[in-house]
mmCIF file of N, CA and C in Angstrom:
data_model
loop_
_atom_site.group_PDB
_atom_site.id
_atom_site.type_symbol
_atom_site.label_atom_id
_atom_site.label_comp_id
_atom_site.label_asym_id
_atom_site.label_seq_id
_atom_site.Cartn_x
_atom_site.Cartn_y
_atom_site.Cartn_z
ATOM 1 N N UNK A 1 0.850 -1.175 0.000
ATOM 2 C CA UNK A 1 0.000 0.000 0.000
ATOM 3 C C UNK A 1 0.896 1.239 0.000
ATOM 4 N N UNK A 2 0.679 2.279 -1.285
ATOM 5 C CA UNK A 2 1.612 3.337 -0.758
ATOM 6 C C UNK A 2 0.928 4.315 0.088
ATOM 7 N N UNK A 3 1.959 5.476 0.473
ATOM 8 C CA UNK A 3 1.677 6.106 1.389
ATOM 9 C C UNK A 3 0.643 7.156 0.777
ATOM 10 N N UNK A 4 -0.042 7.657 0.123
ATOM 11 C CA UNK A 4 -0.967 8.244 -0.245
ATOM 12 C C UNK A 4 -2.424 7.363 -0.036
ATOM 13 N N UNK A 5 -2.607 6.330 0.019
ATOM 14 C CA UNK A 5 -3.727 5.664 0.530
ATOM 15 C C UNK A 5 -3.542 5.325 1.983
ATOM 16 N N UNK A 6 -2.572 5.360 2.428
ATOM 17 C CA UNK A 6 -2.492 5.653 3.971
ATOM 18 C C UNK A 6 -3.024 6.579 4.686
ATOM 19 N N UNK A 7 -2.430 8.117 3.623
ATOM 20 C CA UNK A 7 -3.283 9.384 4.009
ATOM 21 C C UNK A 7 -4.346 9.307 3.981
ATOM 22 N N UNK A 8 -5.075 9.081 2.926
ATOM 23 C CA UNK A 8 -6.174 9.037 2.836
ATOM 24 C C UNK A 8 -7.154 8.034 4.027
ATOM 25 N N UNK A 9 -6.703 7.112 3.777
ATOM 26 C CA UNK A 9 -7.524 6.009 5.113
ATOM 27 C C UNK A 9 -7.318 6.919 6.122
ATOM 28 N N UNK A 10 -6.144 7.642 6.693
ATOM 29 C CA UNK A 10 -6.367 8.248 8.192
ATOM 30 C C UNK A 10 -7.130 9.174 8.132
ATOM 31 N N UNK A 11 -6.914 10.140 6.743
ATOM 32 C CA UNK A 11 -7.928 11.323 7.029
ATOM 33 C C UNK A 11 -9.278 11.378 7.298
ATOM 34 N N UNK A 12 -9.334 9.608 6.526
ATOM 35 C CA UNK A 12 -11.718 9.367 6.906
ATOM 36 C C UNK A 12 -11.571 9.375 8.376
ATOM 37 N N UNK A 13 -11.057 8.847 9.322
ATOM 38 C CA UNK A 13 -10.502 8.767 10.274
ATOM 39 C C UNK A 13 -11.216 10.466 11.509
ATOM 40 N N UNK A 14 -10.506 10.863 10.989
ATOM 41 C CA UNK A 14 -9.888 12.138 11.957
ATOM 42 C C UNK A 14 -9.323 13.143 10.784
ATOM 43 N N UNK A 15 -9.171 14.614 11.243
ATOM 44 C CA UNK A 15 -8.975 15.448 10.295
ATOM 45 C C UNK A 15 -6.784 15.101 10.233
ATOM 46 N N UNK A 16 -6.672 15.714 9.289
ATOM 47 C CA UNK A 16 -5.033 15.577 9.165
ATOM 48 C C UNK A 16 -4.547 16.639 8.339
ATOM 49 N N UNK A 17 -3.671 16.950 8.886
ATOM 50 C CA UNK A 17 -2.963 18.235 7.716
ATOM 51 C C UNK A 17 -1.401 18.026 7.532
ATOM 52 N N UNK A 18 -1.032 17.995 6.463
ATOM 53 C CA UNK A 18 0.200 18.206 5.609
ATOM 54 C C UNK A 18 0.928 19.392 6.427
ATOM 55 N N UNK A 19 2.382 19.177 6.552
ATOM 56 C CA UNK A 19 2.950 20.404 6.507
ATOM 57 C C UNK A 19 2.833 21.869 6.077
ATOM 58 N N UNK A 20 2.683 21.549 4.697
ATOM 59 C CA UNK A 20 3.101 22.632 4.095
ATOM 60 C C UNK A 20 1.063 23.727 3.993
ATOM 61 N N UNK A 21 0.546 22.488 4.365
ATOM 62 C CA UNK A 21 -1.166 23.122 4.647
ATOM 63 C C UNK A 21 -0.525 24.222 5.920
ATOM 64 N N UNK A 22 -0.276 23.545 7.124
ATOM 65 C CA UNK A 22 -0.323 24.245 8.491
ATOM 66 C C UNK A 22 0.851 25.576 8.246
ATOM 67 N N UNK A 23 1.967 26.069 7.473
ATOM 68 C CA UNK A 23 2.641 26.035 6.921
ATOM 69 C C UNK A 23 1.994 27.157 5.946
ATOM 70 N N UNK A 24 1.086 27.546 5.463
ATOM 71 C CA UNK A 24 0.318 28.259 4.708
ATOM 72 C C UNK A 24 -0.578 29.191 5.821
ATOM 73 N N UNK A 25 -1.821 28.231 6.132
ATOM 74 C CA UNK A 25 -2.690 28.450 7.270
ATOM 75 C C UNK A 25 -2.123 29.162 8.451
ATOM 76 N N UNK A 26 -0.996 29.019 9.208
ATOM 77 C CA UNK A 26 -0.447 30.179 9.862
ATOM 78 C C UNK A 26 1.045 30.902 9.757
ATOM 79 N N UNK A 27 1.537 30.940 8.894
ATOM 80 C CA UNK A 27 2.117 32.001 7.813
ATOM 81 C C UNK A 27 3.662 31.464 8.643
ATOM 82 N N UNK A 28 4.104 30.213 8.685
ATOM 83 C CA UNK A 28 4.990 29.941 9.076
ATOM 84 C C UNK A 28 5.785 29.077 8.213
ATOM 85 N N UNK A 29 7.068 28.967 8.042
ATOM 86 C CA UNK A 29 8.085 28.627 7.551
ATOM 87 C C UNK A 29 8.226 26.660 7.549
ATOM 88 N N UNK A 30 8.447 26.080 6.207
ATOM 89 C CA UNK A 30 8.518 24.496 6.956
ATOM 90 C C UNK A 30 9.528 24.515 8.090
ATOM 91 N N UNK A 31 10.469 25.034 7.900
ATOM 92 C CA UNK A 31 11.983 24.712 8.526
ATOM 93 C C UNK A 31 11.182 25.495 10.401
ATOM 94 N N UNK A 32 10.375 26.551 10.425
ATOM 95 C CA UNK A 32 9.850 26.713 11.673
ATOM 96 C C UNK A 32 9.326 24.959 12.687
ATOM 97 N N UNK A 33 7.877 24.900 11.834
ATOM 98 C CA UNK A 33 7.387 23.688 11.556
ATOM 99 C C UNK A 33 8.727 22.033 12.256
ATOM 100 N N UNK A 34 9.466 21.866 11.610
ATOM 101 C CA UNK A 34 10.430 21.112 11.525
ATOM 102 C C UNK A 34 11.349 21.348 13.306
ATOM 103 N N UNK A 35 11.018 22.992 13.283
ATOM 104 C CA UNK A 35 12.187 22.936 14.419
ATOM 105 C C UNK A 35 11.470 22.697 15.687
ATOM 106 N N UNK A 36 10.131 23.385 16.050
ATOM 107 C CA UNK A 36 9.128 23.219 16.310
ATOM 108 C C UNK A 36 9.214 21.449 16.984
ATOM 109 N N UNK A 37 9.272 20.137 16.038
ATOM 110 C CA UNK A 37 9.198 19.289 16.233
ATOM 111 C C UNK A 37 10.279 18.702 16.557
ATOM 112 N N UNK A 38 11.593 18.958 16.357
ATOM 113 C CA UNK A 38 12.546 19.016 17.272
ATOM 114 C C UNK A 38 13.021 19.174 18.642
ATOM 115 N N UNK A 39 11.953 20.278 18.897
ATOM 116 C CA UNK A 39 12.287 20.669 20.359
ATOM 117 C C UNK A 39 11.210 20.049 21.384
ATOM 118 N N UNK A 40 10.284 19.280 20.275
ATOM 119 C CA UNK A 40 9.051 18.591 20.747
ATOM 120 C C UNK A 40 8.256 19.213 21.279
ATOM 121 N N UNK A 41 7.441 20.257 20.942
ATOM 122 C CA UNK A 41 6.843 20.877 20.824
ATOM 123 C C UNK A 41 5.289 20.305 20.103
ATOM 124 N N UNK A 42 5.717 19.831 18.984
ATOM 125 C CA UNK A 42 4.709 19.056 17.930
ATOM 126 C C UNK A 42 5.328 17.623 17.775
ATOM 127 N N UNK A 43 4.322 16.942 17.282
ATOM 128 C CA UNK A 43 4.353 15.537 17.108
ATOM 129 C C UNK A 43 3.663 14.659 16.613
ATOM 130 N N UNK A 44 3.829 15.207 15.243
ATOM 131 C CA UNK A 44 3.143 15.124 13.989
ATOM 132 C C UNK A 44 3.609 13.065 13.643
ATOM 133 N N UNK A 45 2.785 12.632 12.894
ATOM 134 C CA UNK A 45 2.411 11.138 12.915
ATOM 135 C C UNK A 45 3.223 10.611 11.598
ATOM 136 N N UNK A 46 3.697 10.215 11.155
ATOM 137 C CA UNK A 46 4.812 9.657 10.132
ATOM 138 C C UNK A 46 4.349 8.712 9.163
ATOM 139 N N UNK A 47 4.042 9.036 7.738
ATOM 140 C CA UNK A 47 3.739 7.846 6.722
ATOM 141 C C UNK A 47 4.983 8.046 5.948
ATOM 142 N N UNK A 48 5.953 7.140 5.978
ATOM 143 C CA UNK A 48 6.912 7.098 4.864
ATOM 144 C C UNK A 48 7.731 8.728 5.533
ATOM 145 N N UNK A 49 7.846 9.552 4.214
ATOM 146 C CA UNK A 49 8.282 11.305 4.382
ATOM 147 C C UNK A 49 7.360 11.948 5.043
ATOM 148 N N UNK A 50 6.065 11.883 5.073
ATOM 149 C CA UNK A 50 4.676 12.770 4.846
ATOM 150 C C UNK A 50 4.495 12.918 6.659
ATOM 151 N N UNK A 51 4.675 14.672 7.026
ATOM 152 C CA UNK A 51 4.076 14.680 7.811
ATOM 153 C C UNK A 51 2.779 14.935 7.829
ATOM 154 N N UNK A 52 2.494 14.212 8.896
ATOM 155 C CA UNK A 52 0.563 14.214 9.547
ATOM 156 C C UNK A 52 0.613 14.702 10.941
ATOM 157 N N UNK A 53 0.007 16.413 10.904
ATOM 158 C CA UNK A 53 -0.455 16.817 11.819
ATOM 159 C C UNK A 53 -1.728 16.708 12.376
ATOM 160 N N UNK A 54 -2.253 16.493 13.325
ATOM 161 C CA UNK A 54 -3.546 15.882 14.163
ATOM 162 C C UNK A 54 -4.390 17.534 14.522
ATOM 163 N N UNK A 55 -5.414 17.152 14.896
ATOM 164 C CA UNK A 55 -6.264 18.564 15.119
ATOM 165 C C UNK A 55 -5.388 18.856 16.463
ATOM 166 N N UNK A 56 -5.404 18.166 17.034
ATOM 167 C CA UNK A 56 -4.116 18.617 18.707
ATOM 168 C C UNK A 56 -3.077 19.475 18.339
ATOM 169 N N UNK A 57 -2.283 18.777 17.494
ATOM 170 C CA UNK A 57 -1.017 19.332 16.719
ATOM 171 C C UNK A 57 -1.270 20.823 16.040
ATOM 172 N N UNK A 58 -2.495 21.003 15.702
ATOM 173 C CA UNK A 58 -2.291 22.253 15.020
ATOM 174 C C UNK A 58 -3.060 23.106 16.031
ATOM 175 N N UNK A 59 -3.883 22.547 17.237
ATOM 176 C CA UNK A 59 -3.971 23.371 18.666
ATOM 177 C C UNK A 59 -2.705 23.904 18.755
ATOM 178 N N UNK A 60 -1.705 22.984 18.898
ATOM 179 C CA UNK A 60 -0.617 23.392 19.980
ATOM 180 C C UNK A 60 0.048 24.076 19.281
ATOM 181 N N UNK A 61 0.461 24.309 17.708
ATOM 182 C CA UNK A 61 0.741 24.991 17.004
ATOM 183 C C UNK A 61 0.020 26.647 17.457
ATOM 184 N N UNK A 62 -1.301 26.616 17.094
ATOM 185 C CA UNK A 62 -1.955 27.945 17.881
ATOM 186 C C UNK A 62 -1.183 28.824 19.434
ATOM 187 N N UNK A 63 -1.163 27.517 19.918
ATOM 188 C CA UNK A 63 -0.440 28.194 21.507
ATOM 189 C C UNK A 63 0.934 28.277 21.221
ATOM 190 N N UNK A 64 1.312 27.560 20.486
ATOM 191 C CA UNK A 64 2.887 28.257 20.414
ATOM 192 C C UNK A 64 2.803 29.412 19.784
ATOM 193 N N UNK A 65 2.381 29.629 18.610
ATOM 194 C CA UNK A 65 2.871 30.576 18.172
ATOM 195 C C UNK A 65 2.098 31.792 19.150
ATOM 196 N N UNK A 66 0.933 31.851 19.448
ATOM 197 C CA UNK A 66 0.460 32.993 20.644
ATOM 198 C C UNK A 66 1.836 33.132 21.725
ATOM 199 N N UNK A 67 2.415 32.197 22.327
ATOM 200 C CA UNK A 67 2.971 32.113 23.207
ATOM 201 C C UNK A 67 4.316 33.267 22.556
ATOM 202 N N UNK A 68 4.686 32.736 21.445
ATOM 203 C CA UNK A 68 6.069 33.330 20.925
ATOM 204 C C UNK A 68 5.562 34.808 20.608
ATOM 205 N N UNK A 69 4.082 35.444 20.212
ATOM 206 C CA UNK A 69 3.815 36.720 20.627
ATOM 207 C C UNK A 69 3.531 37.174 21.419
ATOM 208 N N UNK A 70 3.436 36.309 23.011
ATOM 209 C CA UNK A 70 3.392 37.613 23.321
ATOM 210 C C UNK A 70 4.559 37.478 24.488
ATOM 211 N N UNK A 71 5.709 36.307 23.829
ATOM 212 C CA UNK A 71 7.320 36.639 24.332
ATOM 213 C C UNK A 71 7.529 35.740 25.661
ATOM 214 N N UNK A 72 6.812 34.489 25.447
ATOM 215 C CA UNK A 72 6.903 33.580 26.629
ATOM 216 C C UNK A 72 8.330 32.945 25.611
ATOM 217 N N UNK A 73 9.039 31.688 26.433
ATOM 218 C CA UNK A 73 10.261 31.109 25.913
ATOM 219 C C UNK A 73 9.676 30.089 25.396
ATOM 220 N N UNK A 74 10.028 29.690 24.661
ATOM 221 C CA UNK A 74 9.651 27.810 24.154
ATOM 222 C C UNK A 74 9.718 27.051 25.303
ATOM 223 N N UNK A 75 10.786 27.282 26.346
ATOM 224 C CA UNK A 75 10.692 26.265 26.984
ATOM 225 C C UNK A 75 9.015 26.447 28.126
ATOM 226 N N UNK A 76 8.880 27.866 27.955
ATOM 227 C CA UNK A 76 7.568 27.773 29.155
ATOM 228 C C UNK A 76 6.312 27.701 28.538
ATOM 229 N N UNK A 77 6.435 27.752 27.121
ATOM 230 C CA UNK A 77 5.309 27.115 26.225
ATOM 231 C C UNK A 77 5.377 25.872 26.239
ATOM 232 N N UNK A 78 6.202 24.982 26.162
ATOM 233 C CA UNK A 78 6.305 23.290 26.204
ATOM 234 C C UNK A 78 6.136 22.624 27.659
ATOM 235 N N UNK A 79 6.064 23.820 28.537
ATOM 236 C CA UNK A 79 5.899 23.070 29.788
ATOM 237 C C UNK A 79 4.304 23.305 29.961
ATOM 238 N N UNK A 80 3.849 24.235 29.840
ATOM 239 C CA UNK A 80 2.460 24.632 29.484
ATOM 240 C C UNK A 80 1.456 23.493 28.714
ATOM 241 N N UNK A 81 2.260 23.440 27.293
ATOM 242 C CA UNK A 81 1.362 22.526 26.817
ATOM 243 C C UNK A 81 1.891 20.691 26.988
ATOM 244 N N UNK A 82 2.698 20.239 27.887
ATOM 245 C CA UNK A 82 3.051 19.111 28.104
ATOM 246 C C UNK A 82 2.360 18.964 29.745
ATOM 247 N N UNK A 83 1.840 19.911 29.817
ATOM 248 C CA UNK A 83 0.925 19.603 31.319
ATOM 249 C C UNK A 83 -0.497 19.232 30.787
ATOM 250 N N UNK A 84 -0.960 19.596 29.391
ATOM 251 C CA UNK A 84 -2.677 19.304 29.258
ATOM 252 C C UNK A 84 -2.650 17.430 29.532
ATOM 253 N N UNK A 85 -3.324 16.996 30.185
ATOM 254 C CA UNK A 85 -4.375 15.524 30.253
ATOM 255 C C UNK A 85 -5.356 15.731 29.503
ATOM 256 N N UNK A 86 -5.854 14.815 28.401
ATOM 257 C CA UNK A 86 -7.163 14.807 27.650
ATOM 258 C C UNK A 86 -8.007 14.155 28.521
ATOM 259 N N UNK A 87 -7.605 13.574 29.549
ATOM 260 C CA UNK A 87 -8.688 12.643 30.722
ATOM 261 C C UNK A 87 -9.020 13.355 31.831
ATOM 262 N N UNK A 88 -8.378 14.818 32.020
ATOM 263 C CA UNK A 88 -8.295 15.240 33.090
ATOM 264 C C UNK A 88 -8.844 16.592 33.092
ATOM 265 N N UNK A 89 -9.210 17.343 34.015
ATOM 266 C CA UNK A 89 -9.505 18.794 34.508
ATOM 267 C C UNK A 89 -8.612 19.851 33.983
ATOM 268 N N UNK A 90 -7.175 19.500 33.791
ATOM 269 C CA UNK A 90 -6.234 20.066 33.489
ATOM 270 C C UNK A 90 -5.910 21.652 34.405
ATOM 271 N N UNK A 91 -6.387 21.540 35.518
ATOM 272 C CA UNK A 91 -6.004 22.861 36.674
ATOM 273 C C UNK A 91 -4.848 22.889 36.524
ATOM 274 N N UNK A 92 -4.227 21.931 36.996
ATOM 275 C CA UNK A 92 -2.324 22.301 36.951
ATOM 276 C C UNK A 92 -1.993 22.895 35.637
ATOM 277 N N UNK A 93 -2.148 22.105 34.535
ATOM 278 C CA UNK A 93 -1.757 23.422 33.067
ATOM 279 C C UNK A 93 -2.871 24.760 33.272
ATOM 280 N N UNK A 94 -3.462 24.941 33.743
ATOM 281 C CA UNK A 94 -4.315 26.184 33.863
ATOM 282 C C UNK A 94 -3.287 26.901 34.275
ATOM 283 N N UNK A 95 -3.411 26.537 35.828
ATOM 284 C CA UNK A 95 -2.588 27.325 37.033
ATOM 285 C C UNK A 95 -1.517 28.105 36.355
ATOM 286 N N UNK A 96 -0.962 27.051 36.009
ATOM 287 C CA UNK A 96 0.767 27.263 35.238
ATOM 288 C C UNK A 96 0.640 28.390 34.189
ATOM 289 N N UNK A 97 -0.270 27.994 32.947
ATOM 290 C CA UNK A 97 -0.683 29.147 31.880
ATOM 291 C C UNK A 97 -0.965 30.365 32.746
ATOM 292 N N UNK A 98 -1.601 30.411 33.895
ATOM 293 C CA UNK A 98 -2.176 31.707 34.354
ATOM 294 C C UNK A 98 -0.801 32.598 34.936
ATOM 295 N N UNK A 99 0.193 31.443 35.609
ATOM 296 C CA UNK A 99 1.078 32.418 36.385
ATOM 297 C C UNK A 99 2.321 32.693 35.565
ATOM 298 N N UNK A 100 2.797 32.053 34.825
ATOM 299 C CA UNK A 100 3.090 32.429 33.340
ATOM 300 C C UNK A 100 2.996 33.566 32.211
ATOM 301 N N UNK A 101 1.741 33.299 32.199
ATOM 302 C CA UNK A 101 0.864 34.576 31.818
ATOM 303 C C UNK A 101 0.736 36.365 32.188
ATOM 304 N N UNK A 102 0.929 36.277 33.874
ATOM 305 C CA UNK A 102 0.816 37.051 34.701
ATOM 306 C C UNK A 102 2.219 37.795 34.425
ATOM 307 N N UNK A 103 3.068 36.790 34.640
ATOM 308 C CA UNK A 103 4.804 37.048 34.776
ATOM 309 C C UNK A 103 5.203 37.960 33.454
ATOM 310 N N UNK A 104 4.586 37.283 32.562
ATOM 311 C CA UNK A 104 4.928 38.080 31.063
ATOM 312 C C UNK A 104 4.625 39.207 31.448
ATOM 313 N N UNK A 105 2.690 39.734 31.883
ATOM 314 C CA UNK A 105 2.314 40.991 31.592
ATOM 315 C C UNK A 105 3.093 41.601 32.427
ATOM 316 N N UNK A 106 3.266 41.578 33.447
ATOM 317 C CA UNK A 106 4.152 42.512 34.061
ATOM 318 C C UNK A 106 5.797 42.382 33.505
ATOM 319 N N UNK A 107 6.464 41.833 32.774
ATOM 320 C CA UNK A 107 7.768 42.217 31.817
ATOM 321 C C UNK A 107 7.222 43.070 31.110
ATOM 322 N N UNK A 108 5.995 42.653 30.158
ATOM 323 C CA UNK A 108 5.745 43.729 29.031
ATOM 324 C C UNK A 108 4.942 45.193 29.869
ATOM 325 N N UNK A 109 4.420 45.234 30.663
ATOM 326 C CA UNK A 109 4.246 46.743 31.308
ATOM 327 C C UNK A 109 5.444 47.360 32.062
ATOM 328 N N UNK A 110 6.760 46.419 32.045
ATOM 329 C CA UNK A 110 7.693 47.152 32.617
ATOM 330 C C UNK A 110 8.053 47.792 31.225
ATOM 331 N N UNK A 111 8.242 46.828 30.326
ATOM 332 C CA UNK A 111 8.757 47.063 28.399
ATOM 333 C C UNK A 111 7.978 48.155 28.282
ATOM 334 N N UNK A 112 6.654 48.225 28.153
ATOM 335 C CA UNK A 112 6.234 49.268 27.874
ATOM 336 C C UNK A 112 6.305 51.214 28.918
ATOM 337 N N UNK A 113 6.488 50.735 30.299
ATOM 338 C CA UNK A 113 7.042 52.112 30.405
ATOM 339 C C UNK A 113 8.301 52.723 30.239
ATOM 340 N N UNK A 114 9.167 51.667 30.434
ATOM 341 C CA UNK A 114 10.703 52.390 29.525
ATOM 342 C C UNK A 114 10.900 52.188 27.953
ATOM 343 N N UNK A 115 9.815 51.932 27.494
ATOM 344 C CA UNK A 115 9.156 52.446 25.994
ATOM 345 C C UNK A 115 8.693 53.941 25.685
ATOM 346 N N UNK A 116 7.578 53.836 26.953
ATOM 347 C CA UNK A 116 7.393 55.427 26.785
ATOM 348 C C UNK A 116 8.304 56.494 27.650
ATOM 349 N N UNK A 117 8.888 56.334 28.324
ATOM 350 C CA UNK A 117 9.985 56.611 28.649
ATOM 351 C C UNK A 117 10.728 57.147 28.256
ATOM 352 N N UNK A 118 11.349 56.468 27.001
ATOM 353 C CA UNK A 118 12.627 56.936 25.820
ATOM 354 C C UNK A 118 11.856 57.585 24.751
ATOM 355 N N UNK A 119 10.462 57.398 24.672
ATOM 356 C CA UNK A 119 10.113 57.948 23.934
ATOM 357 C C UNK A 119 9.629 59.590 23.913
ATOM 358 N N UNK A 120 9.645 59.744 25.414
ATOM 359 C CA UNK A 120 9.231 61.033 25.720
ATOM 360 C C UNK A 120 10.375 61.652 25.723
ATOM 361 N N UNK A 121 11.237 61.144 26.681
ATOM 362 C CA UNK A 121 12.858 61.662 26.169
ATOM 363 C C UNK A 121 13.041 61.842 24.807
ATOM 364 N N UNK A 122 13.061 61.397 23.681
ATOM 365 C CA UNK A 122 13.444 60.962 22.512
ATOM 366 C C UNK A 122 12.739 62.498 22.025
ATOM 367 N N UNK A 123 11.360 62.666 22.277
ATOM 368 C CA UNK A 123 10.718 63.857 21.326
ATOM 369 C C UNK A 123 11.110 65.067 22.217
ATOM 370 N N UNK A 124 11.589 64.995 23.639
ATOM 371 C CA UNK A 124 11.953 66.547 23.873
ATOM 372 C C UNK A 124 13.851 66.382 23.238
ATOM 373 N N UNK A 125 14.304 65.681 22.868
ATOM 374 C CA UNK A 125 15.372 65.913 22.442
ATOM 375 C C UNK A 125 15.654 66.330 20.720
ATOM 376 N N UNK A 126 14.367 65.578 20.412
ATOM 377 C CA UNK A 126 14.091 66.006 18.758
ATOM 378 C C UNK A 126 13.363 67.651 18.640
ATOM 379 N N UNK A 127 12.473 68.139 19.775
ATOM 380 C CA UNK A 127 11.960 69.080 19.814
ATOM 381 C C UNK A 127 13.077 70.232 19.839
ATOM 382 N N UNK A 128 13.827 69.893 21.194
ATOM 383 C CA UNK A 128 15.327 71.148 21.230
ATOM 384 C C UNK A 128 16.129 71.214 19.853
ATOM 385 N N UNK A 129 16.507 69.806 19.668
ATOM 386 C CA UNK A 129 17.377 69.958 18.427
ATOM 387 C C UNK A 129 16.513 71.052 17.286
ATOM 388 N N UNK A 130 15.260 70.844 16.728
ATOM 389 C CA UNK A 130 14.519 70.796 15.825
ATOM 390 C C UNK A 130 14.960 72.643 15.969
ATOM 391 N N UNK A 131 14.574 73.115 17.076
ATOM 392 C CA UNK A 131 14.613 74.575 17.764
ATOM 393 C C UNK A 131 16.441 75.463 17.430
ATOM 394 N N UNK A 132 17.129 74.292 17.983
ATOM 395 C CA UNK A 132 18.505 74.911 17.613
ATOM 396 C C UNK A 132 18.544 74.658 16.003
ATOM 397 N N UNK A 133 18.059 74.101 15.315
ATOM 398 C CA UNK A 133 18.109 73.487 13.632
ATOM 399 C C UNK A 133 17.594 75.609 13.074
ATOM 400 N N UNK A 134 16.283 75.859 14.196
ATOM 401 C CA UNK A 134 15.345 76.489 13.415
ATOM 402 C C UNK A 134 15.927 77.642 13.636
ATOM 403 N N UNK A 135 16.869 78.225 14.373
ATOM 404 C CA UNK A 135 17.433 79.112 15.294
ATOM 405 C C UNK A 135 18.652 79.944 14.664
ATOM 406 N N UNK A 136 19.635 78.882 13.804
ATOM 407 C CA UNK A 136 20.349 78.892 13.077
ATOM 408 C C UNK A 136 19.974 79.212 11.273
ATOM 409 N N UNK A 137 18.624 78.802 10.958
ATOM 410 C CA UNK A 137 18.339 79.827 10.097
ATOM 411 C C UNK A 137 17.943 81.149 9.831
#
């Protein structure tokens, strides 16, 4: 049997997506994809070459890449999503996502006031200059 009727039998199955589908669908790179499954992160199902991503797989795809915007590490995204149980309540990956979560926003509201910060600096220094620029004509 080759591996194209393999695909096919799994896909009556359960949904399945190709690489280069998931790869399209959220505007990511194969070689992302690839590294992604390296670091085990994903764990996509093997016919022959052909990866087969699972509806899970392209969940966790979703949370990674959320995770990588809004600047968590891979490693606290993989601990995140290596805590879900499909049998279970899953509180402990909650908990974890929540305090995780928390930890970021307060990096990025520190990021963001020495954002505005330099930025207020930044326009009274463009304002003086702009003044000595205008001063000199």
């Amino acid at each position: 049997m080759n591996s194209n009727i393999k695909v096919e039998s799994l896909a009556e199955h359960e949904p399945v997506y190709r690489i280069g589908e998931l790869s399209k669908e959220f505007d990511v790179t194969l070689r992302t994809l690839r590294f992604y499954e390296d670091k085990g992160l994903l764990k996509p199902r093997r016919i022959g070459n052909t990866r087969l991503y699972s509806r899970g797989d392209r969940t966790r795809l979703r949370l990674i890449l959320l995770g990588k915007r809004v600047g968590l590490s891979l490693l606290d995204v993989k601990e995140i999503l290596d805590l879900y149980d499909p049998n279970g309540d899953n509180s402990r990956q909650l908990t974890v996502a929540l305090e995780k979560g928390e930890e970021q926003m307060e990096i990025l509201q520190k990021q963001r006031e020495e954002i505005d910060a330099a930025i207020a600096e930044l326009d009274e220094t463009i304002t003086t200059v702009r003044g000595m620029v205008s001063a000199k004509d």
